[in-house]
Coordinates of C-alpha atoms in Angstrom, one line a residue:
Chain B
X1 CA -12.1 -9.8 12.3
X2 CA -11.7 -8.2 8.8
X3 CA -15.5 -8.9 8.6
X4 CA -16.1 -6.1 11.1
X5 CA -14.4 -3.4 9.4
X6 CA -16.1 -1.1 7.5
X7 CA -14.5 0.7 4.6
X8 CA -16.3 4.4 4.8
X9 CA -16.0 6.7 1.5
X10 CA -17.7 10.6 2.5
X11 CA -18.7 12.7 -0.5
X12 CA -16.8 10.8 -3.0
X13 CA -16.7 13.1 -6.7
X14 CA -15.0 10.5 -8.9
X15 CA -16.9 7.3 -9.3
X16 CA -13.6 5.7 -11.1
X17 CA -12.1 5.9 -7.4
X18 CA -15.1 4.0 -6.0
X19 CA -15.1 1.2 -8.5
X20 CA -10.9 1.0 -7.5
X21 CA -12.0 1.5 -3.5
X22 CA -13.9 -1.8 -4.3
X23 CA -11.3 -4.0 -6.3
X24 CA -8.1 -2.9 -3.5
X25 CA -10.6 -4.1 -0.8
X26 CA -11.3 -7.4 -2.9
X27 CA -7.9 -7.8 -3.1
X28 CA -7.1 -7.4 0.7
X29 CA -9.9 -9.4 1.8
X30 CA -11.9 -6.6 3.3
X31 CA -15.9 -7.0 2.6
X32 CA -18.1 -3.9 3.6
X33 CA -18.1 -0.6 1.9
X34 CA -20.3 2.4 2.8
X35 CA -20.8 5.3 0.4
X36 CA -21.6 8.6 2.1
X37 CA -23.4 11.1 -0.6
X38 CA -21.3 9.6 -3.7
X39 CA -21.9 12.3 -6.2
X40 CA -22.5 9.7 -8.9
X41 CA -23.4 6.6 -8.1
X42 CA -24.2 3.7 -9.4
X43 CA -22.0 4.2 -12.2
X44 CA -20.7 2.6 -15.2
X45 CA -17.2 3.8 -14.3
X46 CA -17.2 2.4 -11.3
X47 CA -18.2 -0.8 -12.0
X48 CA -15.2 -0.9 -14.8
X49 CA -12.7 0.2 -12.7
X50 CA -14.0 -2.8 -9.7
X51 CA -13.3 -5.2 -12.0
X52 CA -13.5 -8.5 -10.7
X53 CA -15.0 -6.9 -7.5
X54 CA -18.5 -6.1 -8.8
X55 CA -20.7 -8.2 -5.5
X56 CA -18.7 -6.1 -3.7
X57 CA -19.5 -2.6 -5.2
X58 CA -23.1 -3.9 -5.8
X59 CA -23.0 -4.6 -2.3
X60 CA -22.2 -1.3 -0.8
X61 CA -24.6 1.0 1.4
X62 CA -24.9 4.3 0.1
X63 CA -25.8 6.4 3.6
X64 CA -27.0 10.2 4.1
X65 CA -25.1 11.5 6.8
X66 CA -21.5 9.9 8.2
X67 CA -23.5 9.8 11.3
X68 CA -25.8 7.0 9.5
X69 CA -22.8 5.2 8.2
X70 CA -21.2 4.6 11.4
X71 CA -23.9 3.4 13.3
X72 CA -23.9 0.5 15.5
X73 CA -19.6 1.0 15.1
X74 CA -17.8 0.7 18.4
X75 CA -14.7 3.1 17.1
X76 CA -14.3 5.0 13.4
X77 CA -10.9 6.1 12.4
X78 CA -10.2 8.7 10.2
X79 CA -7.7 9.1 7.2
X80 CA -5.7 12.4 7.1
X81 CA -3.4 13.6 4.4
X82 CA -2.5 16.6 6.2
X83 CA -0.9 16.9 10.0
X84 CA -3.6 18.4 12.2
X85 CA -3.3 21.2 14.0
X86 CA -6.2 20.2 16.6
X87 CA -4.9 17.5 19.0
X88 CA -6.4 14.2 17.3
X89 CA -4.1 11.2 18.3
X90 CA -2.6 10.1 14.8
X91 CA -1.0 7.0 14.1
X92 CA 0.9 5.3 11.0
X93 CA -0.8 2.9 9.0
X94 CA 1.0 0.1 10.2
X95 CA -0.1 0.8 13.9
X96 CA -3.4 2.1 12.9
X97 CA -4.1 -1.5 11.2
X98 CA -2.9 -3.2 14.5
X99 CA -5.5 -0.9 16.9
X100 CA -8.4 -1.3 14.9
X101 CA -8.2 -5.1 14.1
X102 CA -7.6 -5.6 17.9
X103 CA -10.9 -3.3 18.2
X104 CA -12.7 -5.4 15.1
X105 CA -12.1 -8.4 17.7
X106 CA -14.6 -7.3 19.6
X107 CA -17.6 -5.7 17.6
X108 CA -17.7 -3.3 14.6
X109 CA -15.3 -0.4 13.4
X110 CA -15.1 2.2 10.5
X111 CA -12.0 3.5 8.6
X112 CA -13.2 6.5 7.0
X113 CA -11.9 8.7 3.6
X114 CA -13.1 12.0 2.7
X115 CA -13.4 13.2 -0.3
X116 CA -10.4 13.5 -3.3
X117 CA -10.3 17.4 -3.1
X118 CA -10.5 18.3 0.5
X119 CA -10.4 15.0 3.0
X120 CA -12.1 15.1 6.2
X121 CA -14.1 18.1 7.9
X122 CA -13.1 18.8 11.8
X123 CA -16.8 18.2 12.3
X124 CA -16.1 14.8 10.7
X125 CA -13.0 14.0 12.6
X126 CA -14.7 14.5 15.4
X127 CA -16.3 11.3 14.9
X128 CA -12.8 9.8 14.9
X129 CA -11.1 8.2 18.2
X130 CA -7.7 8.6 16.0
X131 CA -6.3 9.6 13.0
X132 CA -3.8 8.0 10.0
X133 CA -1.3 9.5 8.4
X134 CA 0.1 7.8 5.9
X135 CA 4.0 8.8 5.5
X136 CA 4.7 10.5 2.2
X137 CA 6.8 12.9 0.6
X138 CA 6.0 16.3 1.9
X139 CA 6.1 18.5 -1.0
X140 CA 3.4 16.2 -2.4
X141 CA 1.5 14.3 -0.1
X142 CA -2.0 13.7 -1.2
X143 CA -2.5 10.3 -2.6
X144 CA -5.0 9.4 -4.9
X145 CA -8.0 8.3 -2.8
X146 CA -8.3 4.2 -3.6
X147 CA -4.6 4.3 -3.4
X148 CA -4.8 5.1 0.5
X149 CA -7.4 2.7 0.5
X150 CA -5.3 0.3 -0.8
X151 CA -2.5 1.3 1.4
X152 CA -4.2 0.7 4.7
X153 CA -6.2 -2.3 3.4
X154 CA -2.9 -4.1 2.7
X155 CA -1.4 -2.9 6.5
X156 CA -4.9 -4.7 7.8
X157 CA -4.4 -7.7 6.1
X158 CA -0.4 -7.9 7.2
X159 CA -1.7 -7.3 10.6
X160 CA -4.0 -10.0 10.2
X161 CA -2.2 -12.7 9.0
X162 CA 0.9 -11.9 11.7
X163 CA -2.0 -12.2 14.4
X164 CA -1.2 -8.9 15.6
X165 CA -4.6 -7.4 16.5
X166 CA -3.8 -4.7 19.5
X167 CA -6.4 -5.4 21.8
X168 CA -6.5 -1.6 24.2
X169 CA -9.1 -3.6 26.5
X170 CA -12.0 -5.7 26.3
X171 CA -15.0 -4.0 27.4
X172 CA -18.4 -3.6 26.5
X173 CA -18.7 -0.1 25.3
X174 CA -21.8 2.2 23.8
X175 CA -21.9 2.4 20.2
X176 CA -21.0 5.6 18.5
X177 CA -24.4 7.2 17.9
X178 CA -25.4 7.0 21.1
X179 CA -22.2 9.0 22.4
X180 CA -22.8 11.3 19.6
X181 CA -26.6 11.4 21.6
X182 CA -24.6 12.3 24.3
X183 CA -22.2 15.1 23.5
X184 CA -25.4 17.0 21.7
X185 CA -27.0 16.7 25.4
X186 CA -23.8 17.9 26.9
X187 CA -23.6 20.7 24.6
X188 CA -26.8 21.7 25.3
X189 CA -26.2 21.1 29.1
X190 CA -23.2 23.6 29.4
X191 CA -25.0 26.3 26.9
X192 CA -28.3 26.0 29.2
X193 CA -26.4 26.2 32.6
X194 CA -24.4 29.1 31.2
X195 CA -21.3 27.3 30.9
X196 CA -20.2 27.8 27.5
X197 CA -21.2 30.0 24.7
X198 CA -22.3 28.2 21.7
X199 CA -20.5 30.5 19.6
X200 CA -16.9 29.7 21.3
X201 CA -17.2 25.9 22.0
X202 CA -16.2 24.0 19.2
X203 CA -13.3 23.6 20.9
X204 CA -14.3 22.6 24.7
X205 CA -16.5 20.4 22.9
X206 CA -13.5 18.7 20.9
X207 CA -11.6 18.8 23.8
X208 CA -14.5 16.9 25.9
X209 CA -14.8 14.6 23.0
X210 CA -11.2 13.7 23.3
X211 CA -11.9 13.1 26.8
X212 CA -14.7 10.5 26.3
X213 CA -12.8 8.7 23.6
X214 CA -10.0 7.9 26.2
X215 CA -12.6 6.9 28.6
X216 CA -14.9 5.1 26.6
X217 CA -17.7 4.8 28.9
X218 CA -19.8 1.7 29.3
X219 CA -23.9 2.1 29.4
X220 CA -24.2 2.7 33.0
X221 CA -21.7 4.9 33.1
X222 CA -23.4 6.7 30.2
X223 CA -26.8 6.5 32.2
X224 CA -25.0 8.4 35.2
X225 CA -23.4 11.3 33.0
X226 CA -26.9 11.8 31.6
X227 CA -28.9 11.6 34.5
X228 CA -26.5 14.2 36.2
X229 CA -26.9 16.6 32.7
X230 CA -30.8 16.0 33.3
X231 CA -30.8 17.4 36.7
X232 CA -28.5 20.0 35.8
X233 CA -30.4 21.3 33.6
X234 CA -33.6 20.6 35.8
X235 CA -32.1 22.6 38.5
X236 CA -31.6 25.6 35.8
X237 CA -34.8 25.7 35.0
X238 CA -36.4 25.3 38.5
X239 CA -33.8 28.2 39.2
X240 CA -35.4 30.1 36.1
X241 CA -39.1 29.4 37.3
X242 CA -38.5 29.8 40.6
X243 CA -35.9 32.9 40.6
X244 CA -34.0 31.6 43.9
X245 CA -31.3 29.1 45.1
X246 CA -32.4 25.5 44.9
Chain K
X1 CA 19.3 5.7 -2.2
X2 CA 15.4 6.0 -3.3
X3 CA 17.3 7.6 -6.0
X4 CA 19.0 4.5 -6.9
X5 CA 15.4 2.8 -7.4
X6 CA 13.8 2.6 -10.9
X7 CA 10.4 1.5 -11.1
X8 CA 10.2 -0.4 -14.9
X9 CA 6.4 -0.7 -16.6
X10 CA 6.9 -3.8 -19.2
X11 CA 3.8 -3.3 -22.1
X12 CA 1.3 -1.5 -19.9
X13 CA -2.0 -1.1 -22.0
X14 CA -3.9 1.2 -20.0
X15 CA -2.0 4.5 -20.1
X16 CA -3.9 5.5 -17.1
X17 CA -1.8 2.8 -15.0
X18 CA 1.4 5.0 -15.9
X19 CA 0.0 8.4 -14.9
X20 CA -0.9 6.4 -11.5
X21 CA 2.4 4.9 -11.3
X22 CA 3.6 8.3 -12.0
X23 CA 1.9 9.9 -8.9
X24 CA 2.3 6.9 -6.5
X25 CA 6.0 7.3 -6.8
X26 CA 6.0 10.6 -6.3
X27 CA 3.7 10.6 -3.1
X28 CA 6.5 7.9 -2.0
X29 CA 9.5 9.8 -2.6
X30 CA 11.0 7.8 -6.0
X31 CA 11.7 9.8 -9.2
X32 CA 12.8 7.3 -11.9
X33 CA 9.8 5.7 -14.0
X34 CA 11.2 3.6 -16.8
X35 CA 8.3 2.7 -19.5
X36 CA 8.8 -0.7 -22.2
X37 CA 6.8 -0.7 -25.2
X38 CA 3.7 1.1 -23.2
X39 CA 1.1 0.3 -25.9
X40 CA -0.2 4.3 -25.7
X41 CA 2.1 6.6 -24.6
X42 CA 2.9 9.2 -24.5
X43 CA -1.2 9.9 -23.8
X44 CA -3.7 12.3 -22.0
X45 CA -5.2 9.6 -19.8
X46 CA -2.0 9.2 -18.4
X47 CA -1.2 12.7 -17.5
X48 CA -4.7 13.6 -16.3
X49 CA -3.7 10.5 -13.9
X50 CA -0.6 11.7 -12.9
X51 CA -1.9 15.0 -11.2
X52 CA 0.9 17.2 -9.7
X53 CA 3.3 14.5 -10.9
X54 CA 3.8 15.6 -14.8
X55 CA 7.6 16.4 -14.3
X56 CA 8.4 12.6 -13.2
X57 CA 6.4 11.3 -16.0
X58 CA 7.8 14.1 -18.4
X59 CA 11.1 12.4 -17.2
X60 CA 10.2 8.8 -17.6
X61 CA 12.5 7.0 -20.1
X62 CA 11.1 4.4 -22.9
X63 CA 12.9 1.7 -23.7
X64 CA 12.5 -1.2 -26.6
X65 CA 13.4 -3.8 -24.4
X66 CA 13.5 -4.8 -20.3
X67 CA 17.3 -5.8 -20.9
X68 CA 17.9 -1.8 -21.8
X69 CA 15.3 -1.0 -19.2
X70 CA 18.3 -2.5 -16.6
X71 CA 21.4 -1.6 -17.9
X72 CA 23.7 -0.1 -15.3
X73 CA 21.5 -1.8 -12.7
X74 CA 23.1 -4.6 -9.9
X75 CA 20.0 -6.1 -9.3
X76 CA 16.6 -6.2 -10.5
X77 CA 13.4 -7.9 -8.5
X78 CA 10.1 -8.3 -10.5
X79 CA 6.8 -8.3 -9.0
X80 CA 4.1 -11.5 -9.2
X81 CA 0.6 -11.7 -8.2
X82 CA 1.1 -16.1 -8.2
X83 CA 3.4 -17.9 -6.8
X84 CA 5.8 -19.3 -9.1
X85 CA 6.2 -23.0 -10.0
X86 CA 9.9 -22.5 -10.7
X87 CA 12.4 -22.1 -7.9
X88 CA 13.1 -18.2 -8.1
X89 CA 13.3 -16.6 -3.9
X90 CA 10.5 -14.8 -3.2
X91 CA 9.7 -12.2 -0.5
X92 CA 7.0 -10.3 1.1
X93 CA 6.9 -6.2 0.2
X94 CA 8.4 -5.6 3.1
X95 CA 11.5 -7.8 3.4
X96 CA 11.8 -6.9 -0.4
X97 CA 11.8 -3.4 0.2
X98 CA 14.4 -3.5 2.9
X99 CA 15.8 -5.7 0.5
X100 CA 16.2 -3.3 -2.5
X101 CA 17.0 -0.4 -0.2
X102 CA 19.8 -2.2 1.2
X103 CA 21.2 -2.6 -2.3
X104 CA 20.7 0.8 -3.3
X105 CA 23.0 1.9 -0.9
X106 CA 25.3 0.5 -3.6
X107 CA 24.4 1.1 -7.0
X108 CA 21.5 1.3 -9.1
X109 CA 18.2 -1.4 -9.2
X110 CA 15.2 -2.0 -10.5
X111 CA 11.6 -3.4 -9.7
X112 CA 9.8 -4.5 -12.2
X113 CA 6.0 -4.8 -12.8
X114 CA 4.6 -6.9 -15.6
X115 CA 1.4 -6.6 -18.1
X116 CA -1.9 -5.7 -16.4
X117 CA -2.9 -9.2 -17.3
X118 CA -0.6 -11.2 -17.6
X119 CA 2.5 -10.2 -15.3
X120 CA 6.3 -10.8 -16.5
X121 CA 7.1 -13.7 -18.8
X122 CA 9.4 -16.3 -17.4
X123 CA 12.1 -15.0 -19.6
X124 CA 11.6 -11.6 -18.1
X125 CA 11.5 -13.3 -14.3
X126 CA 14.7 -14.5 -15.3
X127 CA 16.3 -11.0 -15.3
X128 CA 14.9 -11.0 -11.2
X129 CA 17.5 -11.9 -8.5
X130 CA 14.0 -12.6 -6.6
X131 CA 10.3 -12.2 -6.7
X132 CA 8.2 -10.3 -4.6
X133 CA 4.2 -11.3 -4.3
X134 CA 1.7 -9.0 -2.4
X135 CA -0.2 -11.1 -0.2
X136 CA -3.8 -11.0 -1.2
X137 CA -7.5 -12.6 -1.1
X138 CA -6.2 -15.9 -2.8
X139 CA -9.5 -15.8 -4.3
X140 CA -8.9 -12.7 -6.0
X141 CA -5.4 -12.4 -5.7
X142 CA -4.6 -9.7 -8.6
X143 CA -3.9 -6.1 -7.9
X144 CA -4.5 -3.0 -10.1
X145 CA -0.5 -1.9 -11.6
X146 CA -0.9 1.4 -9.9
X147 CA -1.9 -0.3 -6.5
X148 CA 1.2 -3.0 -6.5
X149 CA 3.4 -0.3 -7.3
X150 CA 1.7 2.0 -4.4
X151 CA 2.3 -0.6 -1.9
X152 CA 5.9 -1.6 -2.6
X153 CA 6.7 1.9 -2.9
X154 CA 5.0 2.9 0.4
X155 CA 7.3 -0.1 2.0
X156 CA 10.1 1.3 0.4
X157 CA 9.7 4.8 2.2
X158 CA 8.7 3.3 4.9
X159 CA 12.1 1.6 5.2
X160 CA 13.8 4.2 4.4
X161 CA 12.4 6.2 6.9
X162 CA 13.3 3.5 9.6
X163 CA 16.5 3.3 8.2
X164 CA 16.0 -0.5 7.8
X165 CA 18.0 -1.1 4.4
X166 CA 19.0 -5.0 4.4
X167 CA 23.1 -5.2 3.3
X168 CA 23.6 -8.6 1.7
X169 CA 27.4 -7.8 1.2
X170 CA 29.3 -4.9 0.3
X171 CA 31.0 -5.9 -2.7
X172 CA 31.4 -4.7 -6.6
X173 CA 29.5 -7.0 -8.6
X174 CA 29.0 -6.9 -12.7
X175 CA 26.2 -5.0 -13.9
X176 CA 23.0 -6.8 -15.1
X177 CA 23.6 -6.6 -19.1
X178 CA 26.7 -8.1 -18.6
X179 CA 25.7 -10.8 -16.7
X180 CA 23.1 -11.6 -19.8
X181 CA 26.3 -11.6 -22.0
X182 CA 27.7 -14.4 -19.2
X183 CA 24.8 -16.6 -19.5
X184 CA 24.4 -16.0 -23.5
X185 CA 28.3 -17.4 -23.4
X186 CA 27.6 -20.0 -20.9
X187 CA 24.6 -21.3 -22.9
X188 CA 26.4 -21.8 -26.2
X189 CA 29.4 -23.4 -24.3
X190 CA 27.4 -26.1 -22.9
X191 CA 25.3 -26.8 -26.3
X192 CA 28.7 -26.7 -28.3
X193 CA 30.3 -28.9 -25.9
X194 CA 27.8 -31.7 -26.3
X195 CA 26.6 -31.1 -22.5
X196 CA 23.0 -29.8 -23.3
X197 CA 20.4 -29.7 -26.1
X198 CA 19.3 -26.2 -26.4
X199 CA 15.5 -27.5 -26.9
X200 CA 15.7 -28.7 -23.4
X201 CA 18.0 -26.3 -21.4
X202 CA 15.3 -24.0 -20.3
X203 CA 15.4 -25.6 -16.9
X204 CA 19.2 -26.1 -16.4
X205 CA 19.7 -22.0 -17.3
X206 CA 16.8 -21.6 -15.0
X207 CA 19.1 -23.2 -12.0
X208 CA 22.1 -21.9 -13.5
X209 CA 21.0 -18.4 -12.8
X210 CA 19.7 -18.8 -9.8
X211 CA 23.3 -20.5 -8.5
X212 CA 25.1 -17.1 -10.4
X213 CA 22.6 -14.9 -8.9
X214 CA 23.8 -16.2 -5.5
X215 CA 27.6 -16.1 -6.1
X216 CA 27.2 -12.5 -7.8
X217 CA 30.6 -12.5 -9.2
X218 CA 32.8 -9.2 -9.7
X219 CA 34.4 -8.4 -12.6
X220 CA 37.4 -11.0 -12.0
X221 CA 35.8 -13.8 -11.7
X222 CA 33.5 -13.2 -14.6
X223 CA 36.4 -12.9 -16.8
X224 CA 38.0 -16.4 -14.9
X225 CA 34.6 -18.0 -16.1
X226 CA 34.6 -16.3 -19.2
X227 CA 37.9 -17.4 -20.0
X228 CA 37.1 -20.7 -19.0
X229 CA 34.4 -21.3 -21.3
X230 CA 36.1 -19.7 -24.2
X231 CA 38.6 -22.3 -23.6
X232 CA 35.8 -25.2 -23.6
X233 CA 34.7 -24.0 -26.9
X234 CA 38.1 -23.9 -28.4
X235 CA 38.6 -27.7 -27.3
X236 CA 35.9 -28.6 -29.1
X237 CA 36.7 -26.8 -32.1
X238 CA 40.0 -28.2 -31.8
X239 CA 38.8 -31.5 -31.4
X240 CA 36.3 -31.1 -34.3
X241 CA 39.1 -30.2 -36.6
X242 CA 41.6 -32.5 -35.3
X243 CA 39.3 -35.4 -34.8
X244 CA 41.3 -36.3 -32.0
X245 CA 41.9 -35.8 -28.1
X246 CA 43.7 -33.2 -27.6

């Protein structure tokens, strides 16, 4: 199960803190780290500060876009220093650990870090079915980035070795790039049937994402939701071409 | 009571580690760093490391040795990354944490982290009422200082938070030092009375710790056993210069 979880660092600046990232995964038994758009990498300080971890590091898969690094995931969730004023479920390490090993059961997942200075964009978020918060004094709560690494790679491997992997249900469900597929044609859908204006839905669309997450939709259900955004969309256009009801 | 909680650094050689430590503690809520012999300190690395933390490691305290390190202290637990031939109790962060928390409630204690690679001596372990060992990749088993001290501190707030502190008893019991004074005393009783040769007694003061450890006497009873041994000593002397039973 710890084999299916994928350790996802976006826009790292320090490469000390990936070299670290590498050794606190080492340490916890946790094999697979993917490096969006490290600012320097390889480096020499990264590879000191894996120490005994170097496979591991030499290992990693240095990605493009987050988009590219969670492909073929069934869930990502996202680390969060702050308290979030958009309505992302959030959950403490401890339960976090427990949902996504139950989730690692049954295919792929990502835990994804952003970078040291500024964490997570919403756009990235988005890509999250939940958040983590890890619990820490208020009046100074950003921890060093391989240090909440460390923190939630330890929770995974308590959660492992108690057996308690939270199983939500066992389904088959799409992978995430082809729901992100998805929302960009329900996006599109709405703006072309003059639902929404593209200036004003960031947050229908997080709001529908939300929605999907909870529902997690299998590929024939998928299928469905597109074929009906097809012929909505059809139906606009024949109304556009034609100038009258359908 | 994370108040009551020192963290004690014995010969850390990468300043860096401390301005980690420094931070870690501080994301966690604990305030009191305690620093022996740090081979470079005070240094640069280590405040660059210790990011909006400078005041705690302004206010860390240095110390020539780990038995000034715990003075004042009731109980002290040390941290090791192998598990220990010798019988000392060991627990898991968690229980530890719960553990110390519980005992803060009622005085002062320490947790103590050893060299980056070597740990804590024997003789230092000694000082522990118990051990606590992170579990870990037993093919790889040794954490970073700064990540050991993250995760035991993160249990700690986390049992604070849950209000989870473990009460052994609520008692008075002697403070560390002069418990050191106790087995000093009860060490050169037993080699003057002809009971053991002080070339093999490691072992027996080993057990003979852990069976004080458990009794924790109060301030009576220490001076009962004090007395008692005093007395043992002076038999002997009196029999030496008698050259009789007495």
């Amino acid at each position: 199960m710890l084999g299916n979880i994928r350790i996802v660092l976006v826009e790292t600046t320090h490469p000390g803190n990936i070299g670290a990232v590498a050794r606190a995964m080492k340490n916890m038994c946790l094999e697979r780290l993917v490096l969006v758009n490290p600012r320097h990498y390889p480096s020499a300080e990264a590879t000191a500060r894996a120490s005994g971890a170097h496979a591991l590091l030499a290992n990693a898969r240095v990605c493009a876009s987050l988009d590219e690094a969670l492909a073929g995931c069934r869930l990502a969730a996202g680390s969060s220093a702050r308290l979030r004023s958009v309505e992302w479920p959030q959950y403490e390490p401890r339960e976090c650990a427990e949902r996504l090993l139950g989730e690692a059961g049954q295919g792929e997942v990502a835990l994804v870090f952003g970078r040291e200075s500024s964490g997570l964009t919403n756009a990235e978020l988005d890509r999250c079915r939940y958040l983590v918060h890890i619990p820490s004094n208020e009046a100074y709560s950003s921890l060093n980035l391989s240090q909440a690494v460390q923190v939630l790679s330890y929770e995974l491997l308590m959660a492992h070795r108690a057996g308690k992997a939270m199983v939500e249900e066992e389904r088959e469900v799409v992978p995430l790039e082809e729901m992100e597929g998805f929302y960009r044609h329900l996006e599109q859908a709405m703006e072309e049937v003059g639902f929404s204006d593209p200036r004003q839905s960031n947050k229908l669309q997080r709001r529908l994402r939300r929605l999907f997450f909870r529902a997690r939709p299998d590929k024939d259900e998928l299928n469905i939701l597109r074929g009906f955004l097809s012929a909505a969309q059809g139906r606009k256009s024949m109304r556009r071409k034609g100038g009258g009801e359908a």
